Structures are given as C-alpha cells and as structure tokens.
Amino acid sequence: MAEWQNALLSDSASLTQAVNMLNEASLRIVLVVDENMRLLGTITDGDIRRGLMHHVSMDDAVSTVMNNKPV
C-alpha cells in the first residue's frame, strides 16, 4: 500500500514534478501543501490534461491547475 506522505508537493512545484510524483506515488492524486503542511489543493492527471489543453506550460507552478477546493 502506498503512503500518502509520498504524494505531498509544494504549491511552487512545477507540473513536471507533479507528473513525476503521480507516477512514483501510485496514488493517482497529488496533495498540494504549504510550508506548514496545510492542504491547499489536489492534482490529478485530469487536472494536468485540462491545463495542457488551455496551453499551460509544464514548467508552470502546480497552483495554476490544482483543485483549490478539494472535498
């Protein structure tokens, strides 16, 4: 079983880092946190695909495509 701590990423990380984390963590979700480990949002592969369709660069910060109101 994968550990959720392996899916934590800073909001300043790039989309490339998020894709790598999605592949490595095997949880199918990335949890975007601030420096105090508070949840800011989530990212799935669908969020990244939608961002790419809107011409977001893979070098942009994950905050450009993250779901900032996760349930």
CSV table of N, CA and C in Angstrom, one decimal:
chain,number,residue,atom,x,y,z
A,1,MET,N,0.8,-1.2,0.0
A,1,MET,CA,0.0,0.0,0.0
A,1,MET,C,0.9,1.2,0.0
A,2,ALA,N,0.6,2.2,-0.9
A,2,ALA,CA,1.3,3.4,-1.0
A,2,ALA,C,1.0,4.3,0.2
A,3,GLU,N,2.0,5.1,0.7
A,3,GLU,CA,1.8,6.0,1.8
A,3,GLU,C,1.5,7.4,1.2
A,4,TRP,N,0.5,8.0,1.8
A,4,TRP,CA,0.0,9.3,1.3
A,4,TRP,C,1.1,10.4,1.5
A,5,GLN,N,2.0,10.3,2.4
A,5,GLN,CA,3.1,11.3,2.5
A,5,GLN,C,3.9,11.4,1.3
A,6,ASN,N,4.0,10.3,0.5
A,6,ASN,CA,4.8,10.3,-0.7
A,6,ASN,C,4.1,11.2,-1.8
A,7,ALA,N,2.9,11.6,-1.6
A,7,ALA,CA,2.1,12.4,-2.6
A,7,ALA,C,2.0,13.8,-2.2
A,8,LEU,N,2.9,14.3,-1.3
A,8,LEU,CA,2.8,15.7,-0.9
A,8,LEU,C,3.8,16.6,-1.8
A,9,LEU,N,3.3,17.7,-2.2
A,9,LEU,CA,4.1,18.6,-3.1
A,9,LEU,C,3.8,20.0,-2.8
A,10,SER,N,4.8,20.8,-2.9
A,10,SER,CA,4.7,22.3,-2.6
A,10,SER,C,3.9,23.0,-3.7
A,11,ASP,N,3.2,24.1,-3.4
A,11,ASP,CA,2.5,24.8,-4.4
A,11,ASP,C,3.3,25.5,-5.4
A,12,SER,N,4.6,25.6,-5.1
A,12,SER,CA,5.5,26.3,-6.1
A,12,SER,C,6.2,25.3,-7.0
A,13,ALA,N,5.9,24.0,-6.9
A,13,ALA,CA,6.5,22.9,-7.7
A,13,ALA,C,5.9,23.0,-9.1
A,14,SER,N,6.6,22.5,-10.1
A,14,SER,CA,6.2,22.6,-11.5
A,14,SER,C,5.2,21.4,-11.8
A,15,LEU,N,4.6,21.6,-12.9
A,15,LEU,CA,3.7,20.5,-13.4
A,15,LEU,C,4.5,19.2,-13.7
A,16,THR,N,5.7,19.4,-14.2
A,16,THR,CA,6.6,18.3,-14.5
A,16,THR,C,6.8,17.5,-13.2
A,17,GLN,N,7.1,18.2,-12.1
A,17,GLN,CA,7.3,17.5,-10.8
A,17,GLN,C,6.0,16.8,-10.4
A,18,ALA,N,4.8,17.4,-10.6
A,18,ALA,CA,3.6,16.7,-10.3
A,18,ALA,C,3.3,15.5,-11.1
A,19,VAL,N,3.7,15.5,-12.4
A,19,VAL,CA,3.5,14.3,-13.2
A,19,VAL,C,4.4,13.2,-12.7
A,20,ASN,N,5.7,13.5,-12.4
A,20,ASN,CA,6.6,12.6,-11.8
A,20,ASN,C,6.1,12.0,-10.5
A,21,MET,N,5.5,12.8,-9.7
A,21,MET,CA,5.0,12.3,-8.4
A,21,MET,C,3.8,11.4,-8.6
A,22,LEU,N,2.9,11.8,-9.5
A,22,LEU,CA,1.8,10.9,-9.8
A,22,LEU,C,2.3,9.5,-10.2
A,23,ASN,N,3.3,9.5,-11.0
A,23,ASN,CA,3.9,8.2,-11.5
A,23,ASN,C,4.5,7.4,-10.3
A,24,GLU,N,5.3,8.1,-9.5
A,24,GLU,CA,6.0,7.5,-8.4
A,24,GLU,C,5.2,7.1,-7.2
A,25,ALA,N,4.2,7.9,-6.8
A,25,ALA,CA,3.5,7.7,-5.6
A,25,ALA,C,2.4,6.6,-5.8
A,26,SER,N,2.0,6.4,-7.0
A,26,SER,CA,0.9,5.4,-7.4
A,26,SER,C,-0.4,5.6,-6.6
A,27,LEU,N,-0.7,6.8,-6.2
A,27,LEU,CA,-1.9,7.1,-5.5
A,27,LEU,C,-3.0,7.7,-6.4
A,28,ARG,N,-2.6,8.1,-7.6
A,28,ARG,CA,-3.4,8.8,-8.6
A,28,ARG,C,-3.9,10.2,-8.2
A,29,ILE,N,-3.2,10.7,-7.2
A,29,ILE,CA,-3.5,12.1,-6.8
A,29,ILE,C,-2.3,12.7,-6.1
A,30,VAL,N,-2.1,14.0,-6.2
A,30,VAL,CA,-1.0,14.7,-5.6
A,30,VAL,C,-1.7,15.7,-4.6
A,31,LEU,N,-1.2,15.8,-3.4
A,31,LEU,CA,-1.7,16.7,-2.4
A,31,LEU,C,-0.8,17.9,-2.3
A,32,VAL,N,-1.3,19.1,-2.7
A,32,VAL,CA,-0.5,20.3,-2.7
A,32,VAL,C,-0.6,20.9,-1.3
A,33,VAL,N,0.5,21.2,-0.6
A,33,VAL,CA,0.5,21.7,0.7
A,33,VAL,C,1.4,22.9,0.8
A,34,ASP,N,1.2,23.7,1.9
A,34,ASP,CA,2.1,24.9,2.1
A,34,ASP,C,3.2,24.4,3.0
A,35,GLU,N,4.0,25.4,3.4
A,35,GLU,CA,5.2,25.1,4.3
A,35,GLU,C,4.8,24.6,5.7
A,36,ASN,N,3.5,24.8,6.1
A,36,ASN,CA,3.1,24.3,7.4
A,36,ASN,C,2.3,23.0,7.2
A,37,MET,N,2.4,22.4,6.0
A,37,MET,CA,1.7,21.1,5.7
A,37,MET,C,0.2,21.2,5.7
A,38,ARG,N,-0.3,22.4,5.5
A,38,ARG,CA,-1.8,22.6,5.3
A,38,ARG,C,-2.2,22.3,3.9
A,39,LEU,N,-3.2,21.6,3.7
A,39,LEU,CA,-3.7,21.2,2.4
A,39,LEU,C,-4.2,22.5,1.6
A,40,LEU,N,-3.6,22.7,0.4
A,40,LEU,CA,-4.1,23.8,-0.4
A,40,LEU,C,-4.9,23.4,-1.6
A,41,GLY,N,-4.7,22.1,-2.0
A,41,GLY,CA,-5.4,21.6,-3.1
A,41,GLY,C,-5.0,20.2,-3.5
A,42,THR,N,-5.6,19.7,-4.6
A,42,THR,CA,-5.2,18.4,-5.1
A,42,THR,C,-5.0,18.5,-6.6
A,43,ILE,N,-4.2,17.6,-7.1
A,43,ILE,CA,-4.0,17.5,-8.6
A,43,ILE,C,-4.1,16.0,-9.0
A,44,THR,N,-4.9,15.8,-10.1
A,44,THR,CA,-4.9,14.5,-10.7
A,44,THR,C,-4.4,14.7,-12.1
A,45,ASP,N,-4.3,13.5,-12.8
A,45,ASP,CA,-3.9,13.6,-14.2
A,45,ASP,C,-4.9,14.4,-15.1
A,46,GLY,N,-6.2,14.3,-14.7
A,46,GLY,CA,-7.2,15.1,-15.5
A,46,GLY,C,-7.0,16.6,-15.3
A,47,ASP,N,-6.6,17.0,-14.2
A,47,ASP,CA,-6.3,18.5,-14.0
A,47,ASP,C,-5.2,18.9,-14.9
A,48,ILE,N,-4.1,18.1,-15.0
A,48,ILE,CA,-3.0,18.4,-15.8
A,48,ILE,C,-3.4,18.4,-17.3
A,49,ARG,N,-4.2,17.4,-17.7
A,49,ARG,CA,-4.6,17.4,-19.1
A,49,ARG,C,-5.4,18.6,-19.5
A,50,ARG,N,-6.3,19.0,-18.6
A,50,ARG,CA,-7.1,20.2,-18.8
A,50,ARG,C,-6.3,21.4,-18.9
A,51,GLY,N,-5.2,21.5,-18.1
A,51,GLY,CA,-4.3,22.6,-18.1
A,51,GLY,C,-3.6,22.7,-19.4
A,52,LEU,N,-3.1,21.5,-19.9
A,52,LEU,CA,-2.4,21.5,-21.2
A,52,LEU,C,-3.3,21.9,-22.3
A,53,MET,N,-4.6,21.5,-22.3
A,53,MET,CA,-5.5,21.9,-23.3
A,53,MET,C,-5.7,23.5,-23.3
A,54,HIS,N,-5.5,24.1,-22.2
A,54,HIS,CA,-5.6,25.6,-22.1
A,54,HIS,C,-4.2,26.2,-22.2
A,55,HIS,N,-3.2,25.5,-22.8
A,55,HIS,CA,-1.9,26.0,-23.1
A,55,HIS,C,-1.1,26.3,-21.8
A,56,VAL,N,-1.3,25.6,-20.7
A,56,VAL,CA,-0.4,25.8,-19.6
A,56,VAL,C,0.9,25.1,-19.8
A,57,SER,N,2.0,25.6,-19.5
A,57,SER,CA,3.3,25.0,-19.7
A,57,SER,C,3.6,24.0,-18.6
A,58,MET,N,4.4,23.0,-18.9
A,58,MET,CA,4.8,22.0,-17.9
A,58,MET,C,5.7,22.6,-16.9
A,59,ASP,N,6.3,23.8,-17.2
A,59,ASP,CA,7.2,24.5,-16.2
A,59,ASP,C,6.4,25.4,-15.3
A,60,ASP,N,5.1,25.6,-15.5
A,60,ASP,CA,4.3,26.4,-14.6
A,60,ASP,C,4.1,25.8,-13.3
A,61,ALA,N,3.7,26.6,-12.3
A,61,ALA,CA,3.5,26.0,-10.9
A,61,ALA,C,2.2,25.2,-10.9
A,62,VAL,N,2.2,24.2,-10.0
A,62,VAL,CA,1.0,23.4,-9.9
A,62,VAL,C,-0.2,24.2,-9.5
A,63,SER,N,0.0,25.3,-8.8
A,63,SER,CA,-1.1,26.1,-8.4
A,63,SER,C,-2.0,26.6,-9.6
A,64,THR,N,-1.5,26.6,-10.8
A,64,THR,CA,-2.2,27.0,-11.9
A,64,THR,C,-3.3,26.0,-12.3
A,65,VAL,N,-3.2,24.7,-12.0
A,65,VAL,CA,-4.1,23.7,-12.4
A,65,VAL,C,-4.8,23.0,-11.2
A,66,MET,N,-4.3,23.2,-10.0
A,66,MET,CA,-4.8,22.4,-8.9
A,66,MET,C,-6.3,22.7,-8.6
A,67,ASN,N,-6.9,21.8,-8.0
A,67,ASN,CA,-8.3,22.0,-7.5
A,67,ASN,C,-8.1,22.6,-6.1
A,68,ASN,N,-8.4,23.8,-5.9
A,68,ASN,CA,-8.2,24.5,-4.7
A,68,ASN,C,-9.4,24.4,-3.7
A,69,LYS,N,-10.4,23.6,-4.0
A,69,LYS,CA,-11.5,23.4,-3.1
A,69,LYS,C,-11.8,21.9,-3.1
A,70,PRO,N,-10.8,21.1,-2.6
A,70,PRO,CA,-11.0,19.7,-2.5
A,70,PRO,C,-12.0,19.3,-1.4
A,71,VAL,N,-12.7,18.3,-1.7
A,71,VAL,CA,-13.7,17.8,-0.7
A,71,VAL,C,-13.2,16.6,0.0
